[in-house]
Short mmCIF file of C-alpha atoms and ligand atoms in Angstrom, two decimals:
data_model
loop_
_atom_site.label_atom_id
_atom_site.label_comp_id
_atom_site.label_asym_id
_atom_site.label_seq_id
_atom_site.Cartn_x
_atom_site.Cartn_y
_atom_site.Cartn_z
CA UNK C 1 21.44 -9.37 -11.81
CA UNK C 2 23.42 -5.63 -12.39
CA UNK C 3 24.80 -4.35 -9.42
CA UNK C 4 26.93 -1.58 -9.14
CA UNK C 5 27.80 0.96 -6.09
CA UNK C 6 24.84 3.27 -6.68
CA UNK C 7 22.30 0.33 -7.63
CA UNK C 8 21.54 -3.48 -7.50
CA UNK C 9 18.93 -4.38 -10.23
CA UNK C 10 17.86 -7.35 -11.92
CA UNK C 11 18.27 -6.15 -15.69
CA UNK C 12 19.41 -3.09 -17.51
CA UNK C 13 18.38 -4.11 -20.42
CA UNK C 14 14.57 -4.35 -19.29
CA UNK C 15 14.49 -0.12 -19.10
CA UNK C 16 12.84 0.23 -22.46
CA UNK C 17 10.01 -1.70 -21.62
CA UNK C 18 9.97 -0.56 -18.20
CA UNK C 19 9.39 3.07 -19.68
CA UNK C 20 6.69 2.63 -21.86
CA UNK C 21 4.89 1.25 -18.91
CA UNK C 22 6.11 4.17 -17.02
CA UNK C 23 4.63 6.44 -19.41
CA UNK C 24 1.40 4.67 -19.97
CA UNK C 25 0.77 4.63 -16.12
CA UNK C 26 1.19 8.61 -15.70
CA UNK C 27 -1.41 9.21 -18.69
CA UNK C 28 -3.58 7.90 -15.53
CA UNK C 29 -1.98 10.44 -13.18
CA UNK C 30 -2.94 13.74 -13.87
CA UNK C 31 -2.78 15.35 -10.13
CA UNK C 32 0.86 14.31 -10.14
CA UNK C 33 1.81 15.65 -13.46
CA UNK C 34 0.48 18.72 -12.40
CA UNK C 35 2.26 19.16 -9.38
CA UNK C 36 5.56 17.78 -11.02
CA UNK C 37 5.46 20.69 -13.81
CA UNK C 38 4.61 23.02 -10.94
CA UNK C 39 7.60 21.89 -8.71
CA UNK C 40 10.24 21.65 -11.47
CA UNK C 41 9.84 25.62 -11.62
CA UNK C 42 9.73 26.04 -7.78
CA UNK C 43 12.11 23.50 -6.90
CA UNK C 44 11.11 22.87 -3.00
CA UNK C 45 13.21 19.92 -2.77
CA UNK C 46 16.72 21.30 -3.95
CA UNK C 47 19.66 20.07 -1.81
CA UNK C 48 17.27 17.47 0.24
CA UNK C 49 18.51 13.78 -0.07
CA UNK C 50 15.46 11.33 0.28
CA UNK C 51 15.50 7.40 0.36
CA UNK C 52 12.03 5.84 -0.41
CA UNK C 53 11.08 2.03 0.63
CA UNK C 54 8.22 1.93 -1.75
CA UNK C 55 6.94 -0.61 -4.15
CA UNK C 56 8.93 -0.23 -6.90
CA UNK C 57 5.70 0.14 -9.30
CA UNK C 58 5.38 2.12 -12.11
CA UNK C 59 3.19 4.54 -10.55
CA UNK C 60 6.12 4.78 -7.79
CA UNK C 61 8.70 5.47 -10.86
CA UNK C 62 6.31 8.48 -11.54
CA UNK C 63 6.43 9.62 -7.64
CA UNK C 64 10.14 9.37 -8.04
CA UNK C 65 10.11 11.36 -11.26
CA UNK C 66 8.39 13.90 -9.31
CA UNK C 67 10.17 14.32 -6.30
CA UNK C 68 13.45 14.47 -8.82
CA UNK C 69 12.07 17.04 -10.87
CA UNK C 70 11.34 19.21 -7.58
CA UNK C 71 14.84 18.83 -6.82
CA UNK C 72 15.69 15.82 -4.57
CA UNK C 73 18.56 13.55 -4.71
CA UNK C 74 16.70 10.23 -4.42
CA UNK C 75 17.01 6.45 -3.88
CA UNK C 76 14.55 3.89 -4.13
CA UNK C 77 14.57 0.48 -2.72
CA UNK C 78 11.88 -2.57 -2.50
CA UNK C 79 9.43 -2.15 0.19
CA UNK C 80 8.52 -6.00 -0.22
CA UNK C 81 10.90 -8.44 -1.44
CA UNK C 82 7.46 -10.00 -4.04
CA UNK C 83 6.39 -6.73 -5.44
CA UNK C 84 9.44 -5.23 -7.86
CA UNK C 85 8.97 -4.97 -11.19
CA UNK C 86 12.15 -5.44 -12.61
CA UNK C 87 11.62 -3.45 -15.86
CA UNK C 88 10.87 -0.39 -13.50
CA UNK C 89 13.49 -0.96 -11.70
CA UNK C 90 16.06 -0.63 -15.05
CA UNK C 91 13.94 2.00 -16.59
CA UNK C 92 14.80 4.57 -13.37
CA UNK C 93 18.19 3.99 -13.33
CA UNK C 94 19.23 3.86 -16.90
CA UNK C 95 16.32 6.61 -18.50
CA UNK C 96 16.16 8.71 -14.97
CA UNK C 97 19.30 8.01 -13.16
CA UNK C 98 17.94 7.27 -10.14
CA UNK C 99 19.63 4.68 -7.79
CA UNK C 100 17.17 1.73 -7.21
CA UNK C 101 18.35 -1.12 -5.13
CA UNK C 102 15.17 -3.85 -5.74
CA UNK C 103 15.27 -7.49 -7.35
CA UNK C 104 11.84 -9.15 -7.23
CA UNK C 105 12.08 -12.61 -5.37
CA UNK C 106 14.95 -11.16 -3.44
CA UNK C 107 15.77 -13.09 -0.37
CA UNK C 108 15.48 -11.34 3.06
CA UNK C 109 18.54 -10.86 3.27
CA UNK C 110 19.14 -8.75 0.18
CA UNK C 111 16.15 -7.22 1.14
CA UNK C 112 17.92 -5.81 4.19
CA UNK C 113 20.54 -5.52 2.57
CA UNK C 114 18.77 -3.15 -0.21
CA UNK C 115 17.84 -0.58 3.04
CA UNK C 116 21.35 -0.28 4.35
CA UNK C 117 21.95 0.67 0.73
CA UNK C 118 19.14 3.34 1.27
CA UNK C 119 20.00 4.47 4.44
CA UNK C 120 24.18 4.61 3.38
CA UNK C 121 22.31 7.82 1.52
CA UNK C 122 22.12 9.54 4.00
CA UNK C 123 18.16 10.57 4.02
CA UNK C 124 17.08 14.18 5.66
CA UNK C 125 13.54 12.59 4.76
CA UNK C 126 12.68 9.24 4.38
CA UNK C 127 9.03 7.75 2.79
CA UNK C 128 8.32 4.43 3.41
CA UNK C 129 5.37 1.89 2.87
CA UNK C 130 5.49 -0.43 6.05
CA UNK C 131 7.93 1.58 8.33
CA UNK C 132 10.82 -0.96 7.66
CA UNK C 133 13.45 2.20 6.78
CA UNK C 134 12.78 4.09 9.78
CA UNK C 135 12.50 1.20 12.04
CA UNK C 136 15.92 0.33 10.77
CA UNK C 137 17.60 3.65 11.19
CA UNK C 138 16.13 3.88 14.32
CA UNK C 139 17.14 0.59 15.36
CA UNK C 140 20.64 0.33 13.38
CA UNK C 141 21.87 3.70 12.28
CA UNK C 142 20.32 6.22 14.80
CA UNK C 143 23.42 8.70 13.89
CA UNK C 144 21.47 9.61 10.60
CA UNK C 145 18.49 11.11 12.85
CA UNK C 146 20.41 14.33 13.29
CA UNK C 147 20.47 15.05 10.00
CA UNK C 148 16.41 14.29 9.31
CA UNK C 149 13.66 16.42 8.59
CA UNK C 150 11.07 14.02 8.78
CA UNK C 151 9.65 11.19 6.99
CA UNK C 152 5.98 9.79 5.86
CA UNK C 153 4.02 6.70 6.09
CA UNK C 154 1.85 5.24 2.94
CA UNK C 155 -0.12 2.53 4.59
CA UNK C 156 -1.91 1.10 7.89
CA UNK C 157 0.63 -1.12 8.99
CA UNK C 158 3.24 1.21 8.90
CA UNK C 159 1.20 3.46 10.65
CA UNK C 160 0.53 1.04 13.56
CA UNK C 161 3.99 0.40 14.09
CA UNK C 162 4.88 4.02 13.78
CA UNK C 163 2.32 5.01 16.79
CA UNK C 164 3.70 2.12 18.28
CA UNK C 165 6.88 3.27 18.52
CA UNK C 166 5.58 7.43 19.55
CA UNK C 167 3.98 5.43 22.30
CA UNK C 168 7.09 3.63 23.71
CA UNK C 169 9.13 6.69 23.30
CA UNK C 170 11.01 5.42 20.78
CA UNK C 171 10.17 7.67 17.85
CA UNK C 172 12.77 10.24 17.31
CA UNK C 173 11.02 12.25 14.05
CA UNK C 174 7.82 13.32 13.05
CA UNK C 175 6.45 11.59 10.76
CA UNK C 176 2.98 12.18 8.52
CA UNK C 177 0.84 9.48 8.47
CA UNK C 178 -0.36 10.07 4.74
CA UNK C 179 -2.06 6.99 4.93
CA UNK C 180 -4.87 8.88 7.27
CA UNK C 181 -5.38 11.09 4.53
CA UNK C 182 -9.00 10.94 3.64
CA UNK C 183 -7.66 11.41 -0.02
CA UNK C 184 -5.75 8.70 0.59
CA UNK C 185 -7.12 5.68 2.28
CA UNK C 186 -10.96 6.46 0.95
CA UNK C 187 -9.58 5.76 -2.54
CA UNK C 188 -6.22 3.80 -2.44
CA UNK C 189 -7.30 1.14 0.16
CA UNK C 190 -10.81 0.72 -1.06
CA UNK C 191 -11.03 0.82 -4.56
CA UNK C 192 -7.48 0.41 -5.23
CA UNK C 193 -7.11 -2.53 -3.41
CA UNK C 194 -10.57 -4.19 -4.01
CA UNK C 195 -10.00 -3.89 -7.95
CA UNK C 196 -6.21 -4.86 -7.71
CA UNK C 197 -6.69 -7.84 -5.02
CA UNK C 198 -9.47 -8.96 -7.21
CA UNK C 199 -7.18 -8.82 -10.31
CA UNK C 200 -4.14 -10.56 -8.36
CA UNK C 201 -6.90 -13.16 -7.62
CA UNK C 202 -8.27 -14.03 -11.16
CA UNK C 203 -5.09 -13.61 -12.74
CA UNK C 204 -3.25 -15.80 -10.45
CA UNK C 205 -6.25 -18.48 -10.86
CA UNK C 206 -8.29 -17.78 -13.35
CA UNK C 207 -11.32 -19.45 -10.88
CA UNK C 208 -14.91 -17.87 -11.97
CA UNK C 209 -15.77 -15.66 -9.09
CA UNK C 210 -19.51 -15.61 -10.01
CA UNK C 211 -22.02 -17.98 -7.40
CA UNK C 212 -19.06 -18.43 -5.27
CA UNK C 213 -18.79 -18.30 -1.26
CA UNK C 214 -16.33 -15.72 -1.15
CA UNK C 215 -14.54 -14.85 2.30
CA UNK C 216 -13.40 -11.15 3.40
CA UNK C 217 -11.40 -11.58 6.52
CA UNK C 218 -11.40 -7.58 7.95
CA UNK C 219 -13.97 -4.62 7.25
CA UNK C 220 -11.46 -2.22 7.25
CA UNK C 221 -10.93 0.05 3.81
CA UNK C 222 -9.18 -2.80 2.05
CA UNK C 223 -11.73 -5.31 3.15
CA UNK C 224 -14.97 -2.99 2.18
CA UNK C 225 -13.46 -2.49 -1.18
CA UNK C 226 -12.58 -6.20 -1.79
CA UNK C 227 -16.39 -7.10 -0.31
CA UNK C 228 -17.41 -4.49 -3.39
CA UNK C 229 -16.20 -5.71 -6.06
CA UNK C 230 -15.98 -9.80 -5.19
CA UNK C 231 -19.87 -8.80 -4.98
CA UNK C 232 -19.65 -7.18 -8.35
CA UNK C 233 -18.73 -10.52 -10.07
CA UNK C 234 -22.03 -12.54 -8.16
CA UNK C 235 -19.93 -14.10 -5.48
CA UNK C 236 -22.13 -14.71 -2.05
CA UNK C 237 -19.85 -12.28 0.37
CA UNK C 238 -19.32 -13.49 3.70
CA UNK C 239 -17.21 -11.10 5.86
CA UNK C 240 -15.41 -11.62 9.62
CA UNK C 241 -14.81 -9.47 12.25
CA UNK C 242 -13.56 -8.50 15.37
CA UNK C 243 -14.59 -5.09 15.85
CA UNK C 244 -18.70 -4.89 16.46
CA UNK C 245 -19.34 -1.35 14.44
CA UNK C 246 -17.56 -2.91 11.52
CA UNK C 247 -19.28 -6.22 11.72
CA UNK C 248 -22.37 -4.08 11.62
CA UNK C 249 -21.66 -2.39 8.73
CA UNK C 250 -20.78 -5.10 6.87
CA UNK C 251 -24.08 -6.75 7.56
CA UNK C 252 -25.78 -3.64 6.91
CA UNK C 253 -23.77 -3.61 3.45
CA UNK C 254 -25.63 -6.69 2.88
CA UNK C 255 -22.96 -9.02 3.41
CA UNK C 256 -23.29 -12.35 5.70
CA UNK C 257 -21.27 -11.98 8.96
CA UNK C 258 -20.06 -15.23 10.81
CA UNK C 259 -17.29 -16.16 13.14
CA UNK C 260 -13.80 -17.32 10.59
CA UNK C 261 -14.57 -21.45 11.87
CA UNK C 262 -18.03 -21.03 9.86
CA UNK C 263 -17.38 -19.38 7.41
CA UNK C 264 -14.25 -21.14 6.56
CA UNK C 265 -16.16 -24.60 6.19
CA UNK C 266 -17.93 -22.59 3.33
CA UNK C 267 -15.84 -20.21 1.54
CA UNK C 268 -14.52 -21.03 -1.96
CA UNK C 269 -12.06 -18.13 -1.40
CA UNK C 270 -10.63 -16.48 1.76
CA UNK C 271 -8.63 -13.30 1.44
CA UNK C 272 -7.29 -11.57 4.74
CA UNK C 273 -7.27 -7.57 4.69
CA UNK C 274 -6.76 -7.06 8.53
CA UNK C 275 -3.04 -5.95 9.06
CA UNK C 276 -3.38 -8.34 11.94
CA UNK C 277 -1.69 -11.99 12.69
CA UNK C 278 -2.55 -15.46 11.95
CA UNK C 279 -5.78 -14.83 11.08
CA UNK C 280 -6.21 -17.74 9.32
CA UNK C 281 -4.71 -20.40 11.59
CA UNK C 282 -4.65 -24.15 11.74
CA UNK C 283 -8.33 -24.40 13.07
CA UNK C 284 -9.53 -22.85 10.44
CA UNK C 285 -7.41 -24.52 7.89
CA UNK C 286 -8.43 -27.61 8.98
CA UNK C 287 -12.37 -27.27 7.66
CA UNK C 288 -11.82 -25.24 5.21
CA UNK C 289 -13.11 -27.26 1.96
CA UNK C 290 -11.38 -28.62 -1.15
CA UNK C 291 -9.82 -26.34 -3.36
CA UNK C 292 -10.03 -23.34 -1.52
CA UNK C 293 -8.12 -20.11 -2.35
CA UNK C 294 -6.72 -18.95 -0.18
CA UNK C 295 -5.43 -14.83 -0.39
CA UNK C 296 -3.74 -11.92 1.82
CA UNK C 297 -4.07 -8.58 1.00
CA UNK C 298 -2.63 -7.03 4.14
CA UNK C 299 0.74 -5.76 4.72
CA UNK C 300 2.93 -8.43 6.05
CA UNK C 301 2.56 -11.96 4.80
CA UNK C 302 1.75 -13.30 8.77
CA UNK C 303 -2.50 -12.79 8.39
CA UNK C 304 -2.54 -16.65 7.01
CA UNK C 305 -0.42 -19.39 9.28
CA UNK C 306 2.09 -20.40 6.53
CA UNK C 307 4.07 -22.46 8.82
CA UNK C 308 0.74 -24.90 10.27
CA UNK C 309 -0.23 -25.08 6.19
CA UNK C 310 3.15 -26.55 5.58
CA UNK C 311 3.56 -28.53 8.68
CA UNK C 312 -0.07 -29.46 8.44
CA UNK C 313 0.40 -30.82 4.40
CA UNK C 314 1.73 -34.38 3.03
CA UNK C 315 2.76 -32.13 -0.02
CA UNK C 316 2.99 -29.09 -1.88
CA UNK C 317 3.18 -28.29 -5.91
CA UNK C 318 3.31 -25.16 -7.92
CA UNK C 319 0.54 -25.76 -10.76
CA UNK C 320 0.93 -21.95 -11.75
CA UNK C 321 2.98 -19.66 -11.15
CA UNK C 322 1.66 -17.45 -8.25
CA UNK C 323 -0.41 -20.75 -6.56
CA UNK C 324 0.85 -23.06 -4.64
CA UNK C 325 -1.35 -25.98 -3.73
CA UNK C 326 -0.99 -28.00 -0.48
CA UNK C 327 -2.39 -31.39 -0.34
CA UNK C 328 -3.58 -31.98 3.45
CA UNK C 329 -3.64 -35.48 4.65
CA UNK C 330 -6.68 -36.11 4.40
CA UNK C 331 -6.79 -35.32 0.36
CA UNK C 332 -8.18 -32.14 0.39
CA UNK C 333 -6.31 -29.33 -1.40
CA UNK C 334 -5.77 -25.77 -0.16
CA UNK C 335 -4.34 -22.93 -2.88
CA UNK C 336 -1.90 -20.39 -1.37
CA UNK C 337 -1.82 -17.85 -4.19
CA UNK C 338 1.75 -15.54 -3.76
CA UNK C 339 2.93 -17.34 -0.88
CA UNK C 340 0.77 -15.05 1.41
CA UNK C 341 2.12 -11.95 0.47
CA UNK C 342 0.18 -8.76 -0.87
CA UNK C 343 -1.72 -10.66 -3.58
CA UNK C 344 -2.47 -7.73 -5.47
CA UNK C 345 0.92 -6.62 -5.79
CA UNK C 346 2.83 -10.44 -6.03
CA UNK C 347 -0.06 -11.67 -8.48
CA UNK C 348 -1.13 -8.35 -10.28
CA UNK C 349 0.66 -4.97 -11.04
CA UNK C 350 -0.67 -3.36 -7.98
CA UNK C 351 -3.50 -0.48 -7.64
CA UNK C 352 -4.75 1.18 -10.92
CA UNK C 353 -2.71 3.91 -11.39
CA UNK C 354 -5.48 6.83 -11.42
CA UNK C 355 -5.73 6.05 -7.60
CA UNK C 356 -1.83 6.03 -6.53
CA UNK C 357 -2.53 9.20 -8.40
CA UNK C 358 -3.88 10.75 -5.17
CA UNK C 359 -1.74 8.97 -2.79
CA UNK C 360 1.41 10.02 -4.58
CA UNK C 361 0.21 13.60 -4.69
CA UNK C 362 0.25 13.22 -0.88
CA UNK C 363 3.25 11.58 -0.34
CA UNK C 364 4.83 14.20 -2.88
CA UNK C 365 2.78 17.32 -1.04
CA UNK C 366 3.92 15.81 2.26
CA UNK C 367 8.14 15.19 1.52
CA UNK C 368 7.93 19.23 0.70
CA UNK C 369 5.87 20.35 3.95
CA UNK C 370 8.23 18.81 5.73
CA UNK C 371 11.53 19.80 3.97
CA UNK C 372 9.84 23.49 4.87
CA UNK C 373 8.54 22.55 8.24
CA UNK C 374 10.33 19.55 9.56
CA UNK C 375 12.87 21.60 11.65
CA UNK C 376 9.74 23.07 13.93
CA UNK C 377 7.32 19.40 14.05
CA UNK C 378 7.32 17.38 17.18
CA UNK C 379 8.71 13.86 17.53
CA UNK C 380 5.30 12.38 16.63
CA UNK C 381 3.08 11.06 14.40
CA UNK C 382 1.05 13.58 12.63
CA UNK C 383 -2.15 13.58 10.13
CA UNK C 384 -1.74 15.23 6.52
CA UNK C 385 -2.14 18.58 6.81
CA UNK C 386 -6.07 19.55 6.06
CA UNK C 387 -4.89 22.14 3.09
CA UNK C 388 -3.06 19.31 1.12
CA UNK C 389 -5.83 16.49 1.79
CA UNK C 390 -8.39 19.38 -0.12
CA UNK C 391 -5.77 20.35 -2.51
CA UNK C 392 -5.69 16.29 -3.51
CA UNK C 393 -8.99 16.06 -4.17
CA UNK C 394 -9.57 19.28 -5.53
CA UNK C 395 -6.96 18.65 -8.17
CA UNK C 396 -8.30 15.33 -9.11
CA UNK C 397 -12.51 17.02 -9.78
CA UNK C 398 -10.72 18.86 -12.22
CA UNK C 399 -8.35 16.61 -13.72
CA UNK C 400 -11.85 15.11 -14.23
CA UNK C 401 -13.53 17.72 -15.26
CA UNK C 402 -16.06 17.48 -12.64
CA UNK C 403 -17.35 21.02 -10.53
CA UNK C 404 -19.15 21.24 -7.66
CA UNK C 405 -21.42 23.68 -5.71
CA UNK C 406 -19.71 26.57 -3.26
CA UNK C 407 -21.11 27.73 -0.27
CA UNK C 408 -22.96 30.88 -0.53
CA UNK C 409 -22.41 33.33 1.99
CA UNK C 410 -25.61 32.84 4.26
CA UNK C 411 -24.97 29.20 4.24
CA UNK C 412 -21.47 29.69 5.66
CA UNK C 413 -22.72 32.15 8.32
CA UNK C 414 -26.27 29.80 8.76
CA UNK C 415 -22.74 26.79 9.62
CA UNK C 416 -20.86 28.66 11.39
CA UNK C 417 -23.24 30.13 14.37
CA UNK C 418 -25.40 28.73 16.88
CA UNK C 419 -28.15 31.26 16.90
CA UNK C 420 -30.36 30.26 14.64
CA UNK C 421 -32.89 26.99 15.87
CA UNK C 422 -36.36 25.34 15.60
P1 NAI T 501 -8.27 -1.03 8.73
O1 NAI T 501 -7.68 -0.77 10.06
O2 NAI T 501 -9.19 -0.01 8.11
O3 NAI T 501 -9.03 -2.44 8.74
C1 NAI T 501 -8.56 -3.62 9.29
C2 NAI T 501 -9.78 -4.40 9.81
O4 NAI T 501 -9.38 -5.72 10.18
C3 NAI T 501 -10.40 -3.75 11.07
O5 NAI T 501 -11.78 -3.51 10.85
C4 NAI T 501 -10.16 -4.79 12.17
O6 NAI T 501 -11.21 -4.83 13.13
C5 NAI T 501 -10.10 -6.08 11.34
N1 NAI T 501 -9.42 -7.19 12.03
C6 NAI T 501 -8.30 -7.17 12.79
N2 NAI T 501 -8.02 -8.41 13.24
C7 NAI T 501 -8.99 -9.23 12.76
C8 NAI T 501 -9.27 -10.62 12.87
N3 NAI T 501 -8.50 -11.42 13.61
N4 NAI T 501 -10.35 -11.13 12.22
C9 NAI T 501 -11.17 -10.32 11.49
N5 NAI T 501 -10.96 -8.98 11.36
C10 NAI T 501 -9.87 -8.45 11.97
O7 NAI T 501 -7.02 -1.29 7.75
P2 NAI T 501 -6.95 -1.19 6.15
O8 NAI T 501 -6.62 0.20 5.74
O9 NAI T 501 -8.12 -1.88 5.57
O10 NAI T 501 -5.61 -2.05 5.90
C11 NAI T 501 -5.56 -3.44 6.14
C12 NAI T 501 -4.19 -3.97 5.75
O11 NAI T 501 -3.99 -3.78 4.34
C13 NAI T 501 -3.02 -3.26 6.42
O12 NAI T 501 -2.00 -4.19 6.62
C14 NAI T 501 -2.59 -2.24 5.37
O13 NAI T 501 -1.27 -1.83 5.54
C15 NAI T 501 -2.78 -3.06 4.11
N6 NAI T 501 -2.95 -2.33 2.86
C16 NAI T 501 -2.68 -3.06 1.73
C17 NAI T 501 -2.82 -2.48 0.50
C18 NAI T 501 -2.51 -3.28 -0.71
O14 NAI T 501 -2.07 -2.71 -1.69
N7 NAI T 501 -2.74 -4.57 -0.68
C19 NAI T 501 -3.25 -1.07 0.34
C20 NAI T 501 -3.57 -0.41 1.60
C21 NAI T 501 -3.43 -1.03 2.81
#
């Protein structure tokens, strides 16, 4: 472990490696490049001090890159004490010199520990992924909030507790929710997550996926993505619900829909995408049947019970290194894979980068609205701009090299009136 004042790191000496992953992960991020050789002319972000609580991926090393290049004076720390990879973590603060305060496997405390260092900054904008820095310098340093512009949300949960907190009066910033960005969570939380949970899965078990009862707990974005691709590799999809329209789609997808107590005395695999708690709870792990995986792809590592599976087991062993397997009393044997936490993230490298891609863009197109605009926003939570959300996704076509059809001129009078019927 290296720590000094201005970063607390696992290994310095991983950077080189860490780099060469950098680079190789922003040959798959073309929007950002773009905007990152447009900004270091521009410089929007000169004199603005940020502190991101992101996953300290590579793609985020290429956000950070970014948001450097346009100016800002930046520190980065773990937005999940499972998901740091340490050779990122050396490579931005020996090749870019930018304070990173991450170990992966840290304990809470450190963890906490790691956002005083980010908020000791002094932010004017914040990012995070899971509201834990502006909780904290709402709940801890509330001073700081003077001095803020704004910050931005990257995913659901965050964006629940955010709203949560507008609603008790307790939010004292706006904030963008660039999670609601339909360039965002059409891409990021469906295929990103159902080809990176998927990945965390096999890699973590290496379990053939094909003719397999395979449980998706939540028909959100995540959970419609993971449905997609566990169906890709033959498994028999079984999703749960709690919300009617979803459940509907999902059986309309083609999927089996059940109540979680049936469909756990099938499923060969469970994996939770709901952003909700105890999901998976003792009921439910008590019929579940031997050797079944179980997974959590949602925020917070609460979806699964952890504490009935342990108090529930005669004994628990770590066959490999991101499963843990619980012998229940009565001989049957449940597999936790990444101790419930974001299995795509714990047991895999994360989303491909091409899709962080577009949610970076965001995040990026987002920090430098506000640093403009912050001043004038209300205390509230507010969507991504419409102009940046099209400027996302027009950037990625071409970075494709894909065109598409304009509106002619009667078609956008013939959209725009009312006149014109049977
Ligand atoms: P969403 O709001 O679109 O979907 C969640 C779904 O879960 C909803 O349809 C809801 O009805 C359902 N649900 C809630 N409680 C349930 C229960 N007890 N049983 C069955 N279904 C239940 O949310 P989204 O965008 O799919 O995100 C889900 C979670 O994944 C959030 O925690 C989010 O932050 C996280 N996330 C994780 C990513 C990753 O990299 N692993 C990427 C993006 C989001």
């Amino acid at each position: 472990m290296v720590s000094g004042r201005r970063f607390d790191i696992k290994d310095l000496s991983l950077a080189e490696q860490g780099q060469e992953r950098i680079d190789w992960a922003l040959q798959e991020m073309p929007v950002l490049q773009r905007l990152m050789e447009r900004y270091s002319h521009e410089q929007p972000l000169q004199g603005i001090r940020l502190s991101a609580c992101l996953h300290i991926t590579t793609e985020t090393a290429n956000l950070a890159r970014a948001l450097k290049a346009a100016g800002a004076d930046m520190v980065l720390c773990a937005s999940n004490p499972l998901s740091t990879q340490d050779d990122v973590a050396a490579a931005l603060v020996k090749q870019h010199a930018i304070p990173v305060f991450a170990i992966r496997g840290e304990s809470t405390a450190v963890y906490y520990r790691h956002i005083v260092a980010a908020m000791d900054h002094k932010p004017m904008l914040t990012m995070d992924d899971g509201a834990d820095l502006v909780s904290q310098i709402h709940k801890s340093r509330p001073e700081l909030i003077g001095e803020m512009l704004g910050s931005t949300e990257e995913t659901t949960t965050g964006v629940i507790r955010l709203r949560a907190m507008a609603r008790d009066g307790a939010l004292q910033l706006p904030v963008i929710a660039v999670n609601d960005a339909m360039s965002k969570h059409l891409f990021d939380n469906r295929y990103g997550t159902g080809q990176s949970a998927l990945d965390g899965v096999i890699r973590a078990t290496n379990i053939l996926l094909a003719g397999k009862n395979f449980c998706v707990v939540g028909y959100g974005w995540c959970g419609r993505g993971i449905a997609l691709r566990a169906k890709g590799h033959g498994a028999h999809v079984i999703v749960t619900e709690v919300d009617p329209l979803r459940a509907l789609e999902a059986s309309m997808d083609g999927y089996r829909v059940m109540p979680l107590k049936e469909a756990a005395k099938l499923a060969d695999f469970v994996i939770t995408a709901t952003g909700d708690k105890h999901v998976v709870d003792r009921p439910h792990l008590e019929v579940m049947k031997d050797g079944c995986v179980l997974a959590n792809s949602g925020h917070f590592n609460v979806e699964i019970n952890i504490e009935a599976l342990e108090e529930m087991a005669a004994e628990r062993h770590r066959p490999r290194p991101s499963v843990d397997e619980y012998r229940m009393a009565d001989g049957r044997k449940l597999r936790l894979l990444a101790e419930g936490r974001l299995v795509n993230l714990a047991a895999a490298e994360g989303h491909p980068s091409a899709v962080m891609d577009m949610s970076f863009a965001n995040q990026l197109l987002c920090a430098i609205h506000l640093a403009k605009h912050g001043r004038k926003l209300e205390k509230r939570v507010h969507g991504v701009p419409r102009e940046i959300d099209q400027e996302v996704a027009k950037l990625k076509l071409a970075a494709m090299d894909i065109t598409i059809d304009q509106l002619t001129e009667e078609q956008q009078d013939y959209l725009s009136s009312w006149e014109e019927g049977t």
